[in-house]
C-alpha cells in the first residue's frame, strides 16, 4: 500500500516563469521525506507536481519525469484523476468541505468516480479513517455535524482522515501544521509517524525541529535570488542534513544563519 | 481623575464611521419605506374592488373569479420560463466559469451581460415575428403525438401565440440574469475547496458538484429569484407574444393571460372600478413576488449550518 517516487530532470513553470529547475530526487516507499528551504524557493510548487496538482493553476506546466514505482505520471494518456486518487494531498490551510458533515467529508473521496459503498462498510471506513487520523474520540458523537464546525487542528486531522480514507500510495502535505497550535501540531506529527507504516509521506515544513522529528530524509531547496528558479541543493538522511551537511548553504539554513 | 486614555476622543475616522453607518441605516429604511408605500398605495387604490358588488367586477362573479385564472396564467408562464432558464443558465454559467478557455469565457460573459440589457419589447417583437411562427410545426407535432396529455391538447394554435411561446420568450429574457449572476458566484468558489476535491481524485464535474455548487447554492437561489421577478413582472413581451383568453390547461392553444400583461393591455382605457380592479391585480402580483422571495429565503436559511459561513 505504498509506492516510491523517482523524479528525473524536472523543470516546473508558471507560463514562461521557470519556478523550479532540474530536480532529481528518489523518495523511498514507507518513509517520511521533508522538504525545507526559504520562502519562495518552490517547495509547494514542486510538491504539487508530484500529484499533478500543479497543472490546475492556469499556465502551470512541467518538463521531465515523475515516476510512481516506475510509471511516469506525465506520460501522455495518463489521467490526472487517477494519479491524484493514488497520491493524496493535505493542504496548508485545513479545507474540509463546508457543506458536508464530518462523515461525508471522510467519505468524499471514496464515493468519487461512481463508486458505491455499502452503509456498514462506509461506517467502518469512517471510524477506521478517523481513528487513523487520531480524531475519532473527539468527533464520534457528532459525525453528522458540519466539518467546518471543528477547530483548526481538528479540521486538519479531518482532512488527513479524508485523504487516508481513499487509501493512497503516497500522501503529500504542504505545511500541514502551520495554522495550528503546538499541541495540535504534536498530534499531527505523531500521526505522521504512524502513517509511514502504511504510506509514503512527503511533508513541506518551515519548522526545522519538525523536519528533524518526523522525517527520515530531508531535501533542502534554495533560490539564488528573486526571479531565479528554485533548486534542490542537498538531499540526504535527516540526521546528516542537520548535523553534517555537505553544502555550505544547507548548513547556514539549518543553523539559522540564513539571509 | 478617572480619564481613561483609551476612551474615544472624536477623531476624524470615527466621524466617518458614524456617517457611513448612518447612511447605511438610512438607505435600509428608505428601501423598506418605499416598499411599504407601494403596498399601501396599491391597497388603498385597490380597495373599491373588494367592497364593490361582485356583479360589477369584470366577469360578473367577483374579484376572486376574475383574478384566479390570470394568477394561474402568470404562474404557468413564469414556471415555464424558470424551468427552461434555470438549468440552461446554470449550465452556461458553469461552462463560462469552469470549462471554457479563458479568452472565450471573457467574450461569452460579455455577450451574456449585453443580452441582459436588451429591452423587453425587442424580445417581444422577436417572439411575435420569429419564434411564434417557427414553433407552429412543433406545436402541431405535440398535439398529434402527445395530445393525450392535457397540457399538449390540440388543436394547436395556428399562429403559435400561446402561453408556451410566451414562457419560452420569458426564459430567453431571464436567462442572462441567471447566467450572469451564477457565473459571478461560481468564480468566487474558494480555490481551496476546488483543490480539496481535485486532490482526492475528483473529475472536473465531481469537483463542481462537491465544491462549486454547494458553495453557490444560496447565490443560485437569489439569481433564480431575480429572474423570476423579471418573468412575473414582464408585460411587453407577453402582451406581444400571447394571444390571450380564458384559463385552459393546454399550453399550445391560444388562451391564458398573465397579470402583468392584463394590466398593461387594459390600463390605458381603464377608469373607476376597472382601474381599481387592475391595481388590485397589481397588489396580488406584489404579494406573489413577496411570498416567493420569502420561500426562497427560507430555503437558504434551512441550510445555514452547512453553508460554510461558520
Ligand atoms: N500561482 C502562481 N503563479 C505564478 N507564480 C507563482 C505562483 N505560485 C507561486 N509562484 C512563484 O513560484 C515560486 C515558488 O513559489 P512556492 O509557493 O512554490 O514557494 P514555497 O517554497 O512554497 O514558499 P513558502 O515557503 O512561502 O510557501 C515563487 O517565486 C512564487 O512567486
Ligand atoms: Mg509553500
Coordinates of C-alpha atoms and ligand atoms in Angstrom, one line a residue:
Chain A
X1 CA 0.0 0.0 0.0
X2 CA 2.8 2.4 -0.7
X3 CA 5.0 3.2 -3.6
X4 CA 8.2 5.0 -4.2
X5 CA 8.6 8.2 -6.3
X6 CA 11.5 9.0 -8.6
X7 CA 11.8 12.4 -10.1
X8 CA 14.1 12.9 -13.1
X9 CA 15.2 16.2 -14.5
X10 CA 12.1 18.1 -13.6
X11 CA 11.6 21.7 -14.6
X12 CA 8.4 23.4 -13.3
X13 CA 6.9 26.5 -15.0
X14 CA 4.3 29.1 -14.4
X15 CA 3.7 30.1 -18.0
X16 CA 7.1 31.4 -19.0
X17 CA 8.5 31.6 -15.5
X18 CA 10.8 28.8 -14.5
X19 CA 10.0 28.3 -10.8
X20 CA 11.9 25.1 -10.1
X21 CA 14.8 23.8 -12.1
X22 CA 16.2 20.4 -12.7
X23 CA 15.2 18.4 -9.7
X24 CA 16.3 14.8 -9.3
X25 CA 15.2 13.0 -6.2
X26 CA 14.3 9.5 -5.1
X27 CA 11.7 9.1 -2.4
X28 CA 11.6 5.7 -0.7
X29 CA 8.3 3.9 -0.1
X30 CA 7.1 3.9 3.5
X31 CA 9.3 6.7 4.5
X32 CA 8.8 10.3 5.6
X33 CA 10.6 12.9 3.5
X34 CA 10.7 16.6 4.5
X35 CA 11.2 19.5 2.1
X36 CA 12.8 22.5 3.7
X37 CA 14.0 25.8 2.4
X38 CA 13.4 29.6 2.4
X39 CA 10.1 31.1 1.3
X40 CA 9.6 31.2 -2.4
X41 CA 12.1 28.6 -3.3
X42 CA 9.5 26.4 -4.8
X43 CA 8.7 23.7 -2.2
X44 CA 5.0 23.9 -2.7
X45 CA 5.3 24.2 -6.4
X46 CA 7.5 21.1 -6.6
X47 CA 5.3 19.2 -4.2
X48 CA 2.2 19.9 -6.3
X49 CA 3.9 18.4 -9.4
X50 CA 4.1 15.1 -7.6
X51 CA 0.3 14.5 -7.9
X52 CA -0.3 16.7 -11.0
X53 CA -2.0 19.5 -8.9
X54 CA 0.4 22.0 -10.4
X55 CA -1.4 22.0 -13.7
X56 CA -4.6 23.1 -12.0
X57 CA -3.1 26.6 -11.9
X58 CA -3.6 28.4 -15.3
X59 CA -0.2 28.3 -17.1
X60 CA 1.2 25.6 -14.9
X61 CA 3.3 23.0 -16.8
X62 CA 6.3 20.8 -16.2
X63 CA 9.1 19.2 -18.2
X64 CA 10.8 15.9 -17.1
X65 CA 9.5 12.8 -15.4
X66 CA 7.9 11.8 -12.1
X67 CA 7.8 8.0 -11.7
X68 CA 5.5 6.3 -9.3
X69 CA 7.0 2.8 -8.9
X70 CA 8.3 3.3 -12.4
X71 CA 5.2 4.6 -14.1
X72 CA 5.6 8.2 -15.4
X73 CA 2.8 10.5 -14.2
X74 CA 3.3 12.8 -17.1
X75 CA 3.2 10.3 -19.9
X76 CA 0.6 11.2 -22.5
X77 CA -2.7 9.4 -21.8
X78 CA -2.3 9.3 -18.0
X79 CA -5.4 10.7 -16.4
X80 CA -4.5 13.2 -13.6
X81 CA -7.7 12.0 -11.8
X82 CA -6.1 8.5 -11.4
X83 CA -2.8 10.0 -10.3
X84 CA -4.5 12.1 -7.6
X85 CA -6.5 9.2 -6.3
X86 CA -3.2 7.4 -5.7
X87 CA -1.2 10.3 -4.4
X88 CA -3.3 12.3 -1.9
X89 CA -2.6 15.8 -0.6
X90 CA -3.1 17.7 2.6
X91 CA -3.0 21.5 2.3
X92 CA -1.6 24.3 4.4
X93 CA -5.0 25.6 5.4
X94 CA -7.4 23.0 6.5
X95 CA -10.1 22.7 3.8
X96 CA -12.9 20.3 4.8
X97 CA -15.9 20.7 2.5
X98 CA -18.1 23.2 4.4
X99 CA -21.4 21.9 3.2
X100 CA -20.7 18.3 4.2
X101 CA -21.0 16.6 7.5
X102 CA -17.9 15.2 9.2
X103 CA -18.8 11.7 8.0
X104 CA -19.4 12.8 4.4
X105 CA -16.1 14.7 4.4
X106 CA -14.3 11.4 5.3
X107 CA -16.2 9.6 2.5
X108 CA -16.0 12.3 0.0
X109 CA -13.0 10.8 -1.9
X110 CA -14.3 7.2 -1.5
X111 CA -17.6 7.9 -3.3
X112 CA -15.9 9.5 -6.3
X113 CA -15.9 8.2 -9.8
X114 CA -19.3 6.5 -9.3
X115 CA -18.0 4.1 -6.6
X116 CA -20.7 2.7 -4.4
X117 CA -20.1 1.6 -0.8
X118 CA -22.4 -0.2 1.5
X119 CA -23.6 1.5 4.6
X120 CA -21.8 -0.8 7.0
X121 CA -18.6 -0.6 5.0
X122 CA -18.9 3.2 5.0
X123 CA -19.4 3.3 8.8
X124 CA -16.4 1.1 9.5
X125 CA -14.3 3.1 7.0
X126 CA -15.3 6.4 8.6
X127 CA -14.3 5.0 12.0
X128 CA -11.1 3.5 10.8
X129 CA -10.0 6.7 8.9
X130 CA -10.9 8.9 11.8
X131 CA -9.0 6.7 14.2
X132 CA -6.1 6.7 11.8
X133 CA -6.2 10.5 12.0
X134 CA -6.5 10.5 15.8
X135 CA -9.8 12.3 15.6
X136 CA -12.3 9.6 16.3
X137 CA -12.7 10.2 20.0
X138 CA -13.3 13.9 19.5
X139 CA -15.9 13.6 16.8
X140 CA -17.6 10.2 17.2
X141 CA -20.7 11.8 18.8
X142 CA -21.2 14.4 16.1
X143 CA -20.4 12.7 12.8
X144 CA -23.5 14.3 11.2
X145 CA -22.4 17.9 12.1
X146 CA -20.6 20.1 9.6
X147 CA -16.9 19.7 9.3
X148 CA -16.4 23.4 9.4
X149 CA -17.6 23.5 13.0
X150 CA -14.4 21.8 14.2
X151 CA -11.3 23.6 15.5
X152 CA -8.5 24.3 13.0
X153 CA -6.4 21.4 14.3
X154 CA -9.4 19.0 14.2
X155 CA -10.2 20.2 10.7
X156 CA -6.7 19.4 9.6
X157 CA -6.9 15.9 11.0
X158 CA -10.3 15.6 9.3
X159 CA -8.6 16.4 6.0
X160 CA -6.0 13.8 6.8
X161 CA -8.7 11.3 7.5
X162 CA -10.4 12.1 4.2
X163 CA -7.1 11.6 2.5
X164 CA -6.2 8.2 4.1
X165 CA -9.8 7.0 3.5
X166 CA -9.1 6.6 -0.2
X167 CA -6.0 4.5 0.6
X168 CA -3.5 6.4 -1.5
X169 CA 0.0 5.2 -2.1
X170 CA 1.6 8.5 -1.2
X171 CA 0.4 11.4 1.0
X172 CA 1.8 14.9 0.2
X173 CA 1.5 17.5 3.0
X174 CA 2.2 21.2 2.4
X175 CA 2.9 22.8 5.8
X176 CA 0.1 20.9 7.4
X177 CA 0.8 22.4 10.8
X178 CA 1.5 26.0 10.0
X179 CA -2.0 27.1 11.0
X180 CA -2.0 25.0 14.2
X181 CA -1.1 25.4 17.9
X182 CA 1.8 23.3 19.3
X183 CA -0.5 20.7 20.8
X184 CA -2.4 20.0 17.5
X185 CA 1.0 20.1 15.8
X186 CA 2.3 17.4 18.0
X187 CA -0.8 15.3 17.4
X188 CA -0.2 15.6 13.7
X189 CA 3.5 14.8 14.0
X190 CA 2.6 11.6 15.9
X191 CA 0.1 10.8 13.2
X192 CA 2.7 11.2 10.5
X193 CA 5.0 8.8 12.4
X194 CA 2.1 6.3 12.4
X195 CA 1.2 6.9 8.8
X196 CA 4.6 5.9 7.5
X197 CA 4.0 2.3 8.4
X198 CA 1.4 2.3 5.6
X199 CA 2.1 5.2 3.3
X200 CA 4.9 7.1 1.7
X201 CA 4.7 10.6 3.2
X202 CA 6.2 13.8 1.8
X203 CA 5.9 16.9 4.0
X204 CA 6.9 20.6 3.4
X205 CA 7.7 22.4 6.6
X206 CA 9.3 25.6 7.8
X207 CA 9.9 24.2 11.2
X208 CA 13.3 22.6 11.4
X209 CA 12.5 20.7 14.6
X210 CA 9.5 19.3 12.9
X211 CA 11.6 18.1 10.0
X212 CA 14.1 16.6 12.4
X213 CA 11.4 15.0 14.5
X214 CA 9.3 13.4 11.7
X215 CA 11.4 12.7 8.7
X216 CA 13.8 10.0 7.6
X217 CA 15.2 12.1 4.8
X218 CA 15.3 15.8 4.2
X219 CA 15.6 17.8 1.0
X220 CA 16.9 21.3 1.1
X221 CA 15.7 23.7 -1.6
X222 CA 17.2 27.1 -2.2
X223 CA 16.9 30.0 -4.6
X224 CA 19.7 32.2 -5.8
X225 CA 17.6 35.4 -5.9
X226 CA 14.2 36.7 -6.8
X227 CA 13.2 35.7 -10.3
X228 CA 15.7 32.9 -10.3
X229 CA 14.4 29.3 -10.2
X230 CA 14.5 27.2 -7.0
X231 CA 16.8 24.2 -6.9
X232 CA 17.3 21.1 -4.9
X233 CA 20.5 21.8 -3.1
X234 CA 21.0 18.8 -0.9
X235 CA 19.1 15.6 -0.2
X236 CA 20.2 13.2 2.5
X237 CA 19.3 11.4 5.7
X238 CA 17.7 13.9 8.1
X239 CA 20.4 13.3 10.6
X240 CA 23.1 14.1 8.1
X241 CA 21.3 17.3 6.9
X242 CA 21.0 18.6 10.4
X243 CA 24.4 17.6 11.8
X244 CA 26.8 17.2 9.0
X245 CA 25.5 18.7 5.7
X246 CA 27.9 18.7 2.8
X247 CA 26.8 22.0 1.3
X248 CA 27.5 25.3 3.0
X249 CA 24.1 26.8 2.2
X250 CA 22.4 23.9 3.9
X251 CA 24.4 24.3 7.0
X252 CA 23.7 28.1 7.1
X253 CA 20.0 27.4 6.6
X254 CA 19.5 24.7 9.2
X255 CA 21.6 26.5 11.8
X256 CA 19.6 29.7 11.3
X257 CA 22.4 31.7 9.7
X258 CA 20.5 32.2 6.5
X259 CA 20.0 35.5 4.8
Chain B
X1 CA -9.1 61.9 37.8
X2 CA -10.6 58.9 36.0
X3 CA -10.0 59.9 32.5
X4 CA -9.3 56.8 30.6
X5 CA -6.7 57.4 27.9
X6 CA -8.3 54.6 25.8
X7 CA -11.7 56.3 25.6
X8 CA -12.5 57.5 22.2
X9 CA -12.0 61.2 21.6
X10 CA -13.8 62.0 18.4
X11 CA -11.2 61.6 15.7
X12 CA -11.9 62.0 12.1
X13 CA -12.0 58.3 11.4
X14 CA -14.7 57.9 14.0
X15 CA -16.9 60.6 12.4
X16 CA -16.5 58.8 9.1
X17 CA -17.6 55.6 10.7
X18 CA -20.7 57.3 12.1
X19 CA -21.6 59.0 8.8
X20 CA -21.3 55.7 7.0
X21 CA -23.4 53.7 9.5
X22 CA -26.0 56.5 9.4
X23 CA -26.1 56.4 5.6
X24 CA -26.4 52.6 5.5
X25 CA -29.2 52.7 8.0
X26 CA -30.9 55.5 6.1
X27 CA -30.7 53.6 2.8
X28 CA -32.1 50.5 4.5
X29 CA -35.0 52.4 6.0
X30 CA -35.6 54.1 2.6
X31 CA -36.0 50.8 0.9
X32 CA -38.4 49.5 3.5
X33 CA -40.4 52.7 3.4
X34 CA -40.6 52.6 -0.4
X35 CA -41.8 49.0 -0.2
X36 CA -44.4 49.9 2.4
X37 CA -45.5 53.0 0.5
X38 CA -46.0 50.9 -2.7
X39 CA -48.0 48.3 -0.7
X40 CA -50.2 51.0 0.9
X41 CA -50.8 52.8 -2.4
X42 CA -51.8 49.6 -4.1
X43 CA -54.0 48.6 -1.2
X44 CA -55.9 51.9 -1.0
X45 CA -56.3 52.2 -4.7
X46 CA -57.5 48.6 -4.9
X47 CA -59.9 48.9 -2.0
X48 CA -63.1 49.6 -4.1
X49 CA -62.6 46.3 -5.8
X50 CA -63.0 44.3 -2.6
X51 CA -66.1 46.3 -1.4
X52 CA -67.9 46.6 -4.8
X53 CA -70.9 44.5 -5.7
X54 CA -69.4 41.2 -7.2
X55 CA -71.6 41.5 -10.3
X56 CA -69.9 44.8 -11.3
X57 CA -66.5 43.2 -11.4
X58 CA -65.2 42.1 -14.8
X59 CA -66.7 38.6 -15.5
X60 CA -69.6 39.4 -13.1
X61 CA -68.6 36.9 -10.4
X62 CA -66.4 38.9 -8.1
X63 CA -62.7 39.6 -7.8
X64 CA -61.6 36.1 -6.9
X65 CA -63.0 34.5 -10.0
X66 CA -61.6 37.4 -12.1
X67 CA -58.1 37.2 -10.7
X68 CA -57.8 33.4 -10.3
X69 CA -57.3 32.5 -14.0
X70 CA -54.7 35.2 -14.5
X71 CA -52.8 34.3 -11.4
X72 CA -52.6 30.8 -12.7
X73 CA -51.6 32.1 -16.1
X74 CA -48.8 34.2 -14.5
X75 CA -47.6 31.2 -12.5
X76 CA -47.6 29.0 -15.6
X77 CA -45.7 31.4 -17.8
X78 CA -43.1 32.1 -15.0
X79 CA -42.8 28.4 -14.2
X80 CA -42.1 27.6 -17.9
X81 CA -39.6 30.3 -18.1
X82 CA -37.7 29.2 -15.0
X83 CA -37.9 25.5 -15.8
X84 CA -36.1 26.3 -19.0
X85 CA -33.8 29.1 -17.9
X86 CA -32.5 27.7 -14.6
X87 CA -30.8 24.6 -15.9
X88 CA -29.6 26.3 -19.1
X89 CA -28.5 29.3 -17.2
X90 CA -26.5 27.3 -14.7
X91 CA -25.0 25.1 -17.4
X92 CA -23.9 28.2 -19.4
X93 CA -22.5 29.8 -16.3
X94 CA -20.6 26.7 -15.4
X95 CA -19.3 26.4 -18.9
X96 CA -18.0 30.0 -18.8
X97 CA -16.6 29.7 -15.3
X98 CA -15.0 26.3 -15.3
X99 CA -14.8 24.8 -18.8
X100 CA -14.3 27.4 -21.5
X101 CA -10.8 28.6 -22.3
X102 CA -10.2 32.0 -20.7
X103 CA -10.4 34.1 -23.8
X104 CA -13.7 32.5 -24.9
X105 CA -15.0 32.8 -21.4
X106 CA -14.4 36.5 -21.2
X107 CA -16.1 37.1 -24.6
X108 CA -19.1 34.9 -23.7
X109 CA -19.5 36.6 -20.4
X110 CA -19.6 40.0 -22.1
X111 CA -22.2 38.8 -24.6
X112 CA -24.4 37.5 -21.8
X113 CA -24.2 40.7 -19.9
X114 CA -25.2 42.6 -23.1
X115 CA -28.2 40.2 -23.6
X116 CA -29.4 41.3 -20.1
X117 CA -29.6 44.9 -21.2
X118 CA -31.8 44.3 -24.3
X119 CA -35.2 46.0 -23.8
X120 CA -38.1 43.6 -23.4
X121 CA -40.0 45.0 -26.3
X122 CA -37.3 43.7 -28.6
X123 CA -37.6 40.2 -27.1
X124 CA -41.4 40.6 -27.6
X125 CA -41.0 41.5 -31.2
X126 CA -38.7 38.6 -31.8
X127 CA -41.1 36.3 -30.1
X128 CA -44.0 37.6 -32.2
X129 CA -42.2 37.7 -35.6
X130 CA -39.8 34.8 -35.4
X131 CA -40.3 32.4 -32.6
X132 CA -44.1 32.1 -32.6
X133 CA -44.4 31.1 -36.4
X134 CA -41.3 28.9 -36.0
X135 CA -42.9 26.9 -33.2
X136 CA -46.2 26.2 -35.0
X137 CA -45.0 22.8 -36.5
X138 CA -43.6 21.7 -33.2
X139 CA -47.0 22.5 -31.5
X140 CA -48.8 20.6 -34.2
X141 CA -46.5 17.6 -33.7
X142 CA -47.0 17.8 -29.9
X143 CA -50.8 18.0 -30.4
X144 CA -50.7 15.0 -32.7
X145 CA -48.4 12.8 -30.7
X146 CA -48.7 13.9 -27.1
X147 CA -52.2 15.3 -27.3
X148 CA -53.4 12.9 -24.7
X149 CA -51.5 14.9 -22.1
X150 CA -53.8 17.8 -21.1
X151 CA -51.0 20.4 -21.4
X152 CA -50.4 19.4 -25.1
X153 CA -54.1 19.0 -26.0
X154 CA -54.9 20.2 -29.6
X155 CA -55.8 21.7 -31.9
X156 CA -52.6 23.6 -31.8
X157 CA -52.6 27.4 -32.3
X158 CA -52.2 28.4 -36.0
X159 CA -50.2 31.5 -35.0
X160 CA -48.0 30.0 -32.4
X161 CA -49.0 32.8 -30.0
X162 CA -49.5 30.6 -26.9
X163 CA -48.5 30.6 -23.3
X164 CA -45.7 28.1 -24.0
X165 CA -44.3 30.6 -26.6
X166 CA -44.6 33.4 -24.0
X167 CA -42.8 31.2 -21.4
X168 CA -40.0 30.5 -23.8
X169 CA -39.6 34.2 -24.6
X170 CA -39.5 34.9 -20.9
X171 CA -36.9 32.1 -20.5
X172 CA -34.7 33.8 -23.0
X173 CA -35.1 37.1 -21.2
X174 CA -34.3 35.8 -17.7
X175 CA -31.5 33.5 -19.0
X176 CA -28.9 36.3 -19.0
X177 CA -29.8 37.3 -15.5
X178 CA -29.5 33.8 -14.1
X179 CA -26.3 33.1 -16.1
X180 CA -24.5 36.3 -15.3
X181 CA -25.2 36.2 -11.5
X182 CA -24.4 32.4 -11.3
X183 CA -21.2 32.9 -13.2
X184 CA -20.0 35.6 -10.7
X185 CA -20.7 33.3 -7.8
X186 CA -19.1 30.2 -9.4
X187 CA -16.0 32.2 -10.0
X188 CA -15.9 33.1 -6.3
X189 CA -15.7 29.5 -5.2
X190 CA -12.6 29.3 -2.9
X191 CA -9.7 27.7 -4.7
X192 CA -9.1 25.8 -1.5
X193 CA -12.3 23.9 -1.8
X194 CA -11.9 23.2 -5.5
X195 CA -8.4 21.9 -4.9
X196 CA -9.6 19.8 -2.0
X197 CA -11.9 17.9 -4.3
X198 CA -9.3 17.6 -7.1
X199 CA -6.6 16.3 -4.8
X200 CA -9.0 13.5 -3.7
X201 CA -9.1 12.4 -7.3
X202 CA -12.3 14.2 -8.4
X203 CA -13.0 14.7 -12.0
X204 CA -13.9 18.3 -13.0
X205 CA -17.6 17.5 -12.9
X206 CA -17.2 15.9 -9.4
X207 CA -15.3 18.9 -8.3
X208 CA -18.2 21.1 -9.4
X209 CA -20.8 19.0 -7.6
X210 CA -18.6 18.8 -4.4
X211 CA -17.2 22.3 -4.2
X212 CA -18.7 24.8 -6.6
X213 CA -22.5 24.1 -6.5
X214 CA -22.8 23.7 -2.7
X215 CA -20.9 27.0 -2.3
X216 CA -23.0 28.7 -4.9
X217 CA -26.4 27.3 -3.7
X218 CA -27.7 30.5 -2.0
X219 CA -26.4 32.6 -4.8
X220 CA -28.2 30.4 -7.4
X221 CA -31.4 30.7 -5.5
X222 CA -31.0 34.5 -5.5
X223 CA -30.2 34.6 -9.2
X224 CA -33.3 32.5 -9.9
X225 CA -35.4 34.8 -7.7
X226 CA -34.2 37.8 -9.6
X227 CA -35.0 36.0 -12.9
X228 CA -38.4 35.1 -11.5
X229 CA -39.0 38.8 -10.6
X230 CA -38.5 39.7 -14.2
X231 CA -40.6 36.9 -15.5
X232 CA -43.5 37.7 -13.2
X233 CA -43.5 41.4 -14.0
X234 CA -42.9 41.2 -17.7
X235 CA -45.6 43.0 -19.7
X236 CA -44.5 43.9 -23.2
X237 CA -43.0 40.6 -24.3
X238 CA -46.0 38.7 -23.0
X239 CA -48.5 41.2 -24.4
X240 CA -46.9 40.9 -27.8
X241 CA -46.5 37.1 -27.9
X242 CA -49.6 35.8 -26.2
X243 CA -53.0 35.8 -27.8
X244 CA -55.0 35.9 -24.6
X245 CA -58.1 34.1 -23.5
X246 CA -59.6 32.2 -20.6
X247 CA -57.7 29.7 -18.4
X248 CA -57.1 26.5 -20.3
X249 CA -54.7 23.6 -19.4
X250 CA -53.3 23.3 -22.9
X251 CA -50.1 25.2 -23.4
X252 CA -50.2 25.1 -27.1
X253 CA -53.6 26.7 -27.8
X254 CA -54.4 30.4 -27.6
X255 CA -55.6 31.3 -24.2
X256 CA -54.4 32.2 -20.7
X257 CA -53.3 35.5 -19.6
X258 CA -50.7 36.9 -17.1
X259 CA -51.4 39.6 -14.5
X260 CA -48.7 41.9 -15.8
X261 CA -49.9 41.7 -19.4
X262 CA -53.5 42.1 -18.3
X263 CA -52.7 45.3 -16.5
X264 CA -50.6 46.7 -19.4
X265 CA -53.2 45.9 -22.0
X266 CA -56.2 47.3 -20.2
X267 CA -54.7 50.1 -18.1
X268 CA -54.8 52.9 -20.8
X269 CA -58.6 52.8 -21.1
X270 CA -59.4 51.9 -17.5
X271 CA -61.1 54.2 -15.1
X272 CA -63.2 53.9 -11.9
X273 CA -63.8 50.4 -10.7
X274 CA -61.9 48.8 -13.6
X275 CA -58.9 50.8 -12.7
X276 CA -59.2 49.7 -9.0
X277 CA -59.5 46.1 -10.3
X278 CA -56.3 46.3 -12.2
X279 CA -54.5 47.8 -9.3
X280 CA -55.8 45.0 -7.1
X281 CA -54.4 42.6 -9.7
X282 CA -51.1 44.5 -9.2
X283 CA -51.4 44.0 -5.5
X284 CA -51.8 40.3 -6.0
X285 CA -48.7 40.2 -8.2
X286 CA -46.8 42.1 -5.5
X287 CA -47.9 39.5 -2.8
X288 CA -46.9 36.6 -5.1
X289 CA -43.5 38.1 -5.5
X290 CA -43.1 38.6 -1.8
X291 CA -44.2 35.1 -0.9
X292 CA -41.9 33.5 -3.5
X293 CA -39.0 35.5 -2.1
X294 CA -39.8 34.5 1.4
X295 CA -39.9 30.9 0.4
X296 CA -36.5 31.3 -1.3
X297 CA -35.0 32.9 1.8
X298 CA -36.4 30.1 3.9
X299 CA -34.7 27.5 1.6
X300 CA -31.4 29.3 2.0
X301 CA -31.8 29.6 5.8
X302 CA -32.6 26.0 6.2
X303 CA -29.1 25.1 5.1
X304 CA -27.3 27.7 7.1
X305 CA -25.5 25.4 9.4
X306 CA -23.8 23.8 6.3
X307 CA -23.2 27.0 4.4
X308 CA -19.6 27.3 5.3
X309 CA -20.1 30.7 6.8
X310 CA -19.2 29.4 10.3
Ligands
LIG1 N1 0.2 30.8 -9.0 C1 1.4 31.2 -9.3 N2 1.6 31.9 -10.4 C2 2.9 32.4 -10.7 N3 3.9 32.2 -9.9 C3 3.8 31.5 -8.8 C4 2.5 31.0 -8.4 N4 2.6 30.4 -7.2 C5 3.9 30.5 -6.8 N5 4.6 31.2 -7.8 C6 6.1 31.5 -7.7 O1 6.8 30.3 -7.7 C7 7.9 30.5 -6.8 C8 7.8 29.4 -5.8 O2 6.7 29.5 -5.0 P1 6.2 28.4 -4.0 O3 4.9 28.8 -3.5 O4 6.4 27.1 -4.5 O5 7.3 28.7 -2.8 P2 7.4 28.0 -1.4 O6 8.8 27.4 -1.3 O7 6.3 27.0 -1.2 O8 7.3 29.2 -0.4 P3 6.6 29.2 1.0 O9 7.6 28.6 1.9 O10 6.5 30.7 1.3 O11 5.3 28.5 1.0 C9 7.8 31.8 -6.2 O12 8.7 32.7 -7.0 C10 6.4 32.3 -6.5 O13 6.3 33.7 -6.7
LIG2 MG1 4.6 26.9 0.1

